[in-house]
Each structure stands twice: as C-alpha cells, then as structure tokens.
Amino acid sequence: NAGNAAGCNDCGISTFVALSTDPSQNALVTDCQQMIANIQGDQEWTVNANNRVIVSYGSCFFNAVAPNGGQANIGNGDVIDLVNDSIEMFAKNGYVSVKGGYSQTVTSAGTMPCDNAEVAGAQQVQIDWTLTST
C-alpha cells in the first residue's frame, strides 16, 4: 500500500484535486497538523456508503465515503500521508487552500483504493476523501 507514515496503511495511491481557492474560509494548517499528531500509533476506521468524519481537530476535518458501496478500511498512516501531502501541495498563508461545493470548504479531495473490510484479500474498494473546514 502507498504512503510512508507510520501506522496502518490500508490504501493505495490517491488522486488529488485542486479546486478554486478562498483561503480565508479554509482549514488552518496548524489545526490539520494537530489533527494528525493526535492519531499517531496504529488506528483504523471502516468506511462505507455513508460519508463520515474520520478525524477532526479545530477547523480541520478528514472525511471519507465508499461511493460505490462496500466497506473499506482506512488507516491512520493513510490519513497522515493525505493530510501532509495536501498541506505540501495546497497550503497558502497558513491555510490549506482550495474550495469546493456542497456548501462546505473543501481544502483537498481525492480518490484511492483501500483494503476490503468485509473479505480479507478481496478486491480493494474505492474511497473518496475530502479535507474540509466544516
């Protein structure tokens, strides 16, 4: 599985989507950094067709959904890598800076395959994720 962070790595390589920017409404980089500092050590969450907040701190929220059904695992190592990569690619003036729709500020978004939570070794399940400020 992709990623370099310590902890559980259940997912493959992710796409990243840059959207239009309004940094003043986006998550603070410091909040996102604290959020990932809070999830060190092996942790894992199960994601299904219901969008859910996986982890949050202050203005920074990491959300995931399995849009095509099924269940998948996402590990803390995956979240840490995605947040760090989002900061590296999109941070501007202390904010992680891209904006999306659905009445929320999307600071970064992407799609990746993650390990099937229902059957070990089965085909990976597509996960869509967002890093938001709401």
PDB file of C-alpha atoms in Angstrom:
ATOM      1  CA  ASN A   1       0.000   0.000   0.000  1.00  0.00           C
ATOM      2  CA  ALA A   2       1.075   3.570  -0.678  1.00  0.00           C
ATOM      3  CA  GLY A   3       2.405   6.018   1.871  1.00  0.00           C
ATOM      4  CA  ASN A   4       5.327   6.495   4.183  1.00  0.00           C
ATOM      5  CA  ALA A   5       3.688   7.389   7.500  1.00  0.00           C
ATOM      6  CA  ALA A   6       3.957   5.012  10.435  1.00  0.00           C
ATOM      7  CA  GLY A   7       0.781   3.234  11.488  1.00  0.00           C
ATOM      8  CA  CYS A   8      -1.868   1.416   9.475  1.00  0.00           C
ATOM      9  CA  ASN A   9      -1.620   1.811   5.703  1.00  0.00           C
ATOM     10  CA  ASP A  10      -4.637   0.209   4.031  1.00  0.00           C
ATOM     11  CA  CYS A  11      -4.935   2.308   0.875  1.00  0.00           C
ATOM     12  CA  GLY A  12      -3.212   2.682  -2.469  1.00  0.00           C
ATOM     13  CA  ILE A  13      -2.101   5.780  -4.321  1.00  0.00           C
ATOM     14  CA  SER A  14      -4.591   8.651  -4.207  1.00  0.00           C
ATOM     15  CA  THR A  15      -5.547  11.271  -6.719  1.00  0.00           C
ATOM     16  CA  PHE A  16      -5.567  14.875  -5.536  1.00  0.00           C
ATOM     17  CA  VAL A  17      -7.974  17.503  -6.823  1.00  0.00           C
ATOM     18  CA  ALA A  18      -7.175  21.205  -6.697  1.00  0.00           C
ATOM     19  CA  LEU A  19     -10.292  23.354  -6.705  1.00  0.00           C
ATOM     20  CA  SER A  20     -10.799  27.137  -6.732  1.00  0.00           C
ATOM     21  CA  THR A  21      -9.355  28.980  -3.749  1.00  0.00           C
ATOM     22  CA  ASP A  22     -10.629  31.176  -0.915  1.00  0.00           C
ATOM     23  CA  PRO A  23      -8.023  30.654   1.833  1.00  0.00           C
ATOM     24  CA  SER A  24      -9.835  32.691   4.487  1.00  0.00           C
ATOM     25  CA  GLN A  25     -12.589  30.042   4.617  1.00  0.00           C
ATOM     26  CA  ASN A  26     -10.302  27.000   4.652  1.00  0.00           C
ATOM     27  CA  ALA A  27      -8.845  24.819   7.376  1.00  0.00           C
ATOM     28  CA  LEU A  28      -5.883  26.174   9.289  1.00  0.00           C
ATOM     29  CA  VAL A  29      -2.676  24.293   8.549  1.00  0.00           C
ATOM     30  CA  THR A  30      -1.904  24.251  12.286  1.00  0.00           C
ATOM     31  CA  ASP A  31      -5.266  22.566  13.012  1.00  0.00           C
ATOM     32  CA  CYS A  32      -4.606  19.916  10.353  1.00  0.00           C
ATOM     33  CA  GLN A  33      -1.117  19.304  11.741  1.00  0.00           C
ATOM     34  CA  GLN A  34      -2.516  18.882  15.261  1.00  0.00           C
ATOM     35  CA  MET A  35      -5.241  16.581  13.933  1.00  0.00           C
ATOM     36  CA  ILE A  36      -2.658  14.159  12.522  1.00  0.00           C
ATOM     37  CA  ALA A  37      -0.478  14.478  15.636  1.00  0.00           C
ATOM     38  CA  ASN A  38      -3.498  13.205  17.592  1.00  0.00           C
ATOM     39  CA  ILE A  39      -3.745   9.964  15.572  1.00  0.00           C
ATOM     40  CA  GLN A  40      -0.237   8.537  15.946  1.00  0.00           C
ATOM     41  CA  GLY A  41       0.005   4.803  16.599  1.00  0.00           C
ATOM     42  CA  ASP A  42      -1.955   2.104  14.804  1.00  0.00           C
ATOM     43  CA  GLN A  43      -5.572   3.121  14.213  1.00  0.00           C
ATOM     44  CA  GLU A  44      -8.059   2.018  11.590  1.00  0.00           C
ATOM     45  CA  TRP A  45     -11.576   3.079  10.585  1.00  0.00           C
ATOM     46  CA  THR A  46     -14.203   1.323   8.461  1.00  0.00           C
ATOM     47  CA  VAL A  47     -15.738   3.386   5.674  1.00  0.00           C
ATOM     48  CA  ASN A  48     -18.996   2.557   3.877  1.00  0.00           C
ATOM     49  CA  ALA A  49     -21.513   4.328   1.604  1.00  0.00           C
ATOM     50  CA  ASN A  50     -22.361   6.853   4.337  1.00  0.00           C
ATOM     51  CA  ASN A  51     -19.998   9.836   4.298  1.00  0.00           C
ATOM     52  CA  ARG A  52     -18.388  10.205   7.705  1.00  0.00           C
ATOM     53  CA  VAL A  53     -15.884  12.318   9.528  1.00  0.00           C
ATOM     54  CA  ILE A  54     -12.914  10.055  10.250  1.00  0.00           C
ATOM     55  CA  VAL A  55     -10.976  12.505  12.400  1.00  0.00           C
ATOM     56  CA  SER A  56     -11.077  16.244  13.142  1.00  0.00           C
ATOM     57  CA  TYR A  57      -9.410  18.986  15.129  1.00  0.00           C
ATOM     58  CA  GLY A  58     -10.418  22.654  15.264  1.00  0.00           C
ATOM     59  CA  SER A  59     -11.165  23.812  11.712  1.00  0.00           C
ATOM     60  CA  CYS A  60      -9.777  20.659  10.039  1.00  0.00           C
ATOM     61  CA  PHE A  61     -11.940  17.617   9.169  1.00  0.00           C
ATOM     62  CA  PHE A  62     -10.951  14.461   7.265  1.00  0.00           C
ATOM     63  CA  ASN A  63     -13.998  12.758   5.684  1.00  0.00           C
ATOM     64  CA  ALA A  64     -14.345   9.534   3.682  1.00  0.00           C
ATOM     65  CA  VAL A  65     -17.039   7.576   1.836  1.00  0.00           C
ATOM     66  CA  ALA A  66     -17.239   4.414  -0.304  1.00  0.00           C
ATOM     67  CA  PRO A  67     -19.407   5.892  -3.099  1.00  0.00           C
ATOM     68  CA  ASN A  68     -19.885   2.599  -4.969  1.00  0.00           C
ATOM     69  CA  GLY A  69     -20.864   0.577  -1.906  1.00  0.00           C
ATOM     70  CA  GLY A  70     -18.958  -1.997   0.058  1.00  0.00           C
ATOM     71  CA  GLN A  71     -16.802  -1.381   3.083  1.00  0.00           C
ATOM     72  CA  ALA A  72     -13.143  -0.475   3.243  1.00  0.00           C
ATOM     73  CA  ASN A  73     -10.554   0.141   5.915  1.00  0.00           C
ATOM     74  CA  ILE A  74      -8.542   3.343   6.078  1.00  0.00           C
ATOM     75  CA  GLY A  75      -5.606   3.566   8.443  1.00  0.00           C
ATOM     76  CA  ASN A  76      -4.095   6.427  10.371  1.00  0.00           C
ATOM     77  CA  GLY A  77      -0.996   6.184   8.153  1.00  0.00           C
ATOM     78  CA  ASP A  78      -3.206   6.829   5.115  1.00  0.00           C
ATOM     79  CA  VAL A  79      -4.834   9.869   6.738  1.00  0.00           C
ATOM     80  CA  ILE A  80      -1.474  11.265   7.870  1.00  0.00           C
ATOM     81  CA  ASP A  81       0.015  10.912   4.370  1.00  0.00           C
ATOM     82  CA  LEU A  82      -3.010  12.503   2.671  1.00  0.00           C
ATOM     83  CA  VAL A  83      -3.125  15.461   5.060  1.00  0.00           C
ATOM     84  CA  ASN A  84       0.638  16.047   4.828  1.00  0.00           C
ATOM     85  CA  ASP A  85       0.521  15.834   1.019  1.00  0.00           C
ATOM     86  CA  SER A  86      -2.458  18.227   0.924  1.00  0.00           C
ATOM     87  CA  ILE A  87      -0.576  20.727   3.075  1.00  0.00           C
ATOM     88  CA  GLU A  88       2.519  20.401   0.891  1.00  0.00           C
ATOM     89  CA  MET A  89       0.565  20.896  -2.351  1.00  0.00           C
ATOM     90  CA  PHE A  90      -2.123  23.392  -1.361  1.00  0.00           C
ATOM     91  CA  ALA A  91      -1.089  25.383   1.745  1.00  0.00           C
ATOM     92  CA  LYS A  92      -1.100  29.155   1.344  1.00  0.00           C
ATOM     93  CA  ASN A  93      -0.860  31.862   4.013  1.00  0.00           C
ATOM     94  CA  GLY A  94      -1.395  29.377   6.856  1.00  0.00           C
ATOM     95  CA  TYR A  95      -4.448  27.709   5.289  1.00  0.00           C
ATOM     96  CA  VAL A  96      -4.864  24.582   3.215  1.00  0.00           C
ATOM     97  CA  SER A  97      -6.290  26.373   0.234  1.00  0.00           C
ATOM     98  CA  VAL A  98      -8.756  25.017  -2.275  1.00  0.00           C
ATOM     99  CA  LYS A  99     -12.527  25.413  -2.167  1.00  0.00           C
ATOM    100  CA  GLY A 100     -15.246  23.070  -3.378  1.00  0.00           C
ATOM    101  CA  GLY A 101     -19.013  22.752  -3.456  1.00  0.00           C
ATOM    102  CA  TYR A 102     -21.683  21.068  -1.342  1.00  0.00           C
ATOM    103  CA  SER A 103     -21.813  24.119   0.989  1.00  0.00           C
ATOM    104  CA  GLN A 104     -18.506  23.211   2.558  1.00  0.00           C
ATOM    105  CA  THR A 105     -14.976  24.337   2.070  1.00  0.00           C
ATOM    106  CA  VAL A 106     -13.001  21.510   0.562  1.00  0.00           C
ATOM    107  CA  THR A 107      -9.326  22.042   1.097  1.00  0.00           C
ATOM    108  CA  SER A 108      -8.284  18.904  -0.731  1.00  0.00           C
ATOM    109  CA  ALA A 109     -10.033  15.893  -2.211  1.00  0.00           C
ATOM    110  CA  GLY A 110      -9.192  12.632  -3.918  1.00  0.00           C
ATOM    111  CA  THR A 111      -9.969   9.006  -4.681  1.00  0.00           C
ATOM    112  CA  MET A 112      -7.991   5.885  -3.783  1.00  0.00           C
ATOM    113  CA  PRO A 113      -8.398   2.109  -3.454  1.00  0.00           C
ATOM    114  CA  CYS A 114      -8.465   0.748   0.120  1.00  0.00           C
ATOM    115  CA  ASP A 115      -8.442  -2.744   1.592  1.00  0.00           C
ATOM    116  CA  ASN A 116     -11.801  -4.501   1.680  1.00  0.00           C
ATOM    117  CA  ALA A 117     -13.157  -4.544   5.249  1.00  0.00           C
ATOM    118  CA  GLU A 118     -15.507  -7.465   4.624  1.00  0.00           C
ATOM    119  CA  VAL A 119     -13.248 -10.057   2.962  1.00  0.00           C
ATOM    120  CA  ALA A 120      -9.505 -10.192   3.597  1.00  0.00           C
ATOM    121  CA  GLY A 121      -7.555 -10.218   0.340  1.00  0.00           C
ATOM    122  CA  ALA A 122     -10.597  -9.320  -1.780  1.00  0.00           C
ATOM    123  CA  GLN A 123     -10.609  -6.578  -4.398  1.00  0.00           C
ATOM    124  CA  GLN A 124      -9.964  -3.141  -2.918  1.00  0.00           C
ATOM    125  CA  VAL A 125     -12.864  -0.702  -2.523  1.00  0.00           C
ATOM    126  CA  GLN A 126     -12.871   2.849  -3.937  1.00  0.00           C
ATOM    127  CA  ILE A 127     -12.797   5.543  -1.259  1.00  0.00           C
ATOM    128  CA  ASP A 128     -13.453   9.228  -1.912  1.00  0.00           C
ATOM    129  CA  TRP A 129     -11.987  11.559   0.701  1.00  0.00           C
ATOM    130  CA  THR A 130     -12.075  15.261   1.483  1.00  0.00           C
ATOM    131  CA  LEU A 131     -10.158  17.524   3.814  1.00  0.00           C
ATOM    132  CA  THR A 132     -12.585  20.256   4.838  1.00  0.00           C
ATOM    133  CA  SER A 133     -13.123  23.105   7.262  1.00  0.00           C
ATOM    134  CA  THR A 134     -16.699  22.107   8.105  1.00  0.00           C
TER     135      THR A 134
END
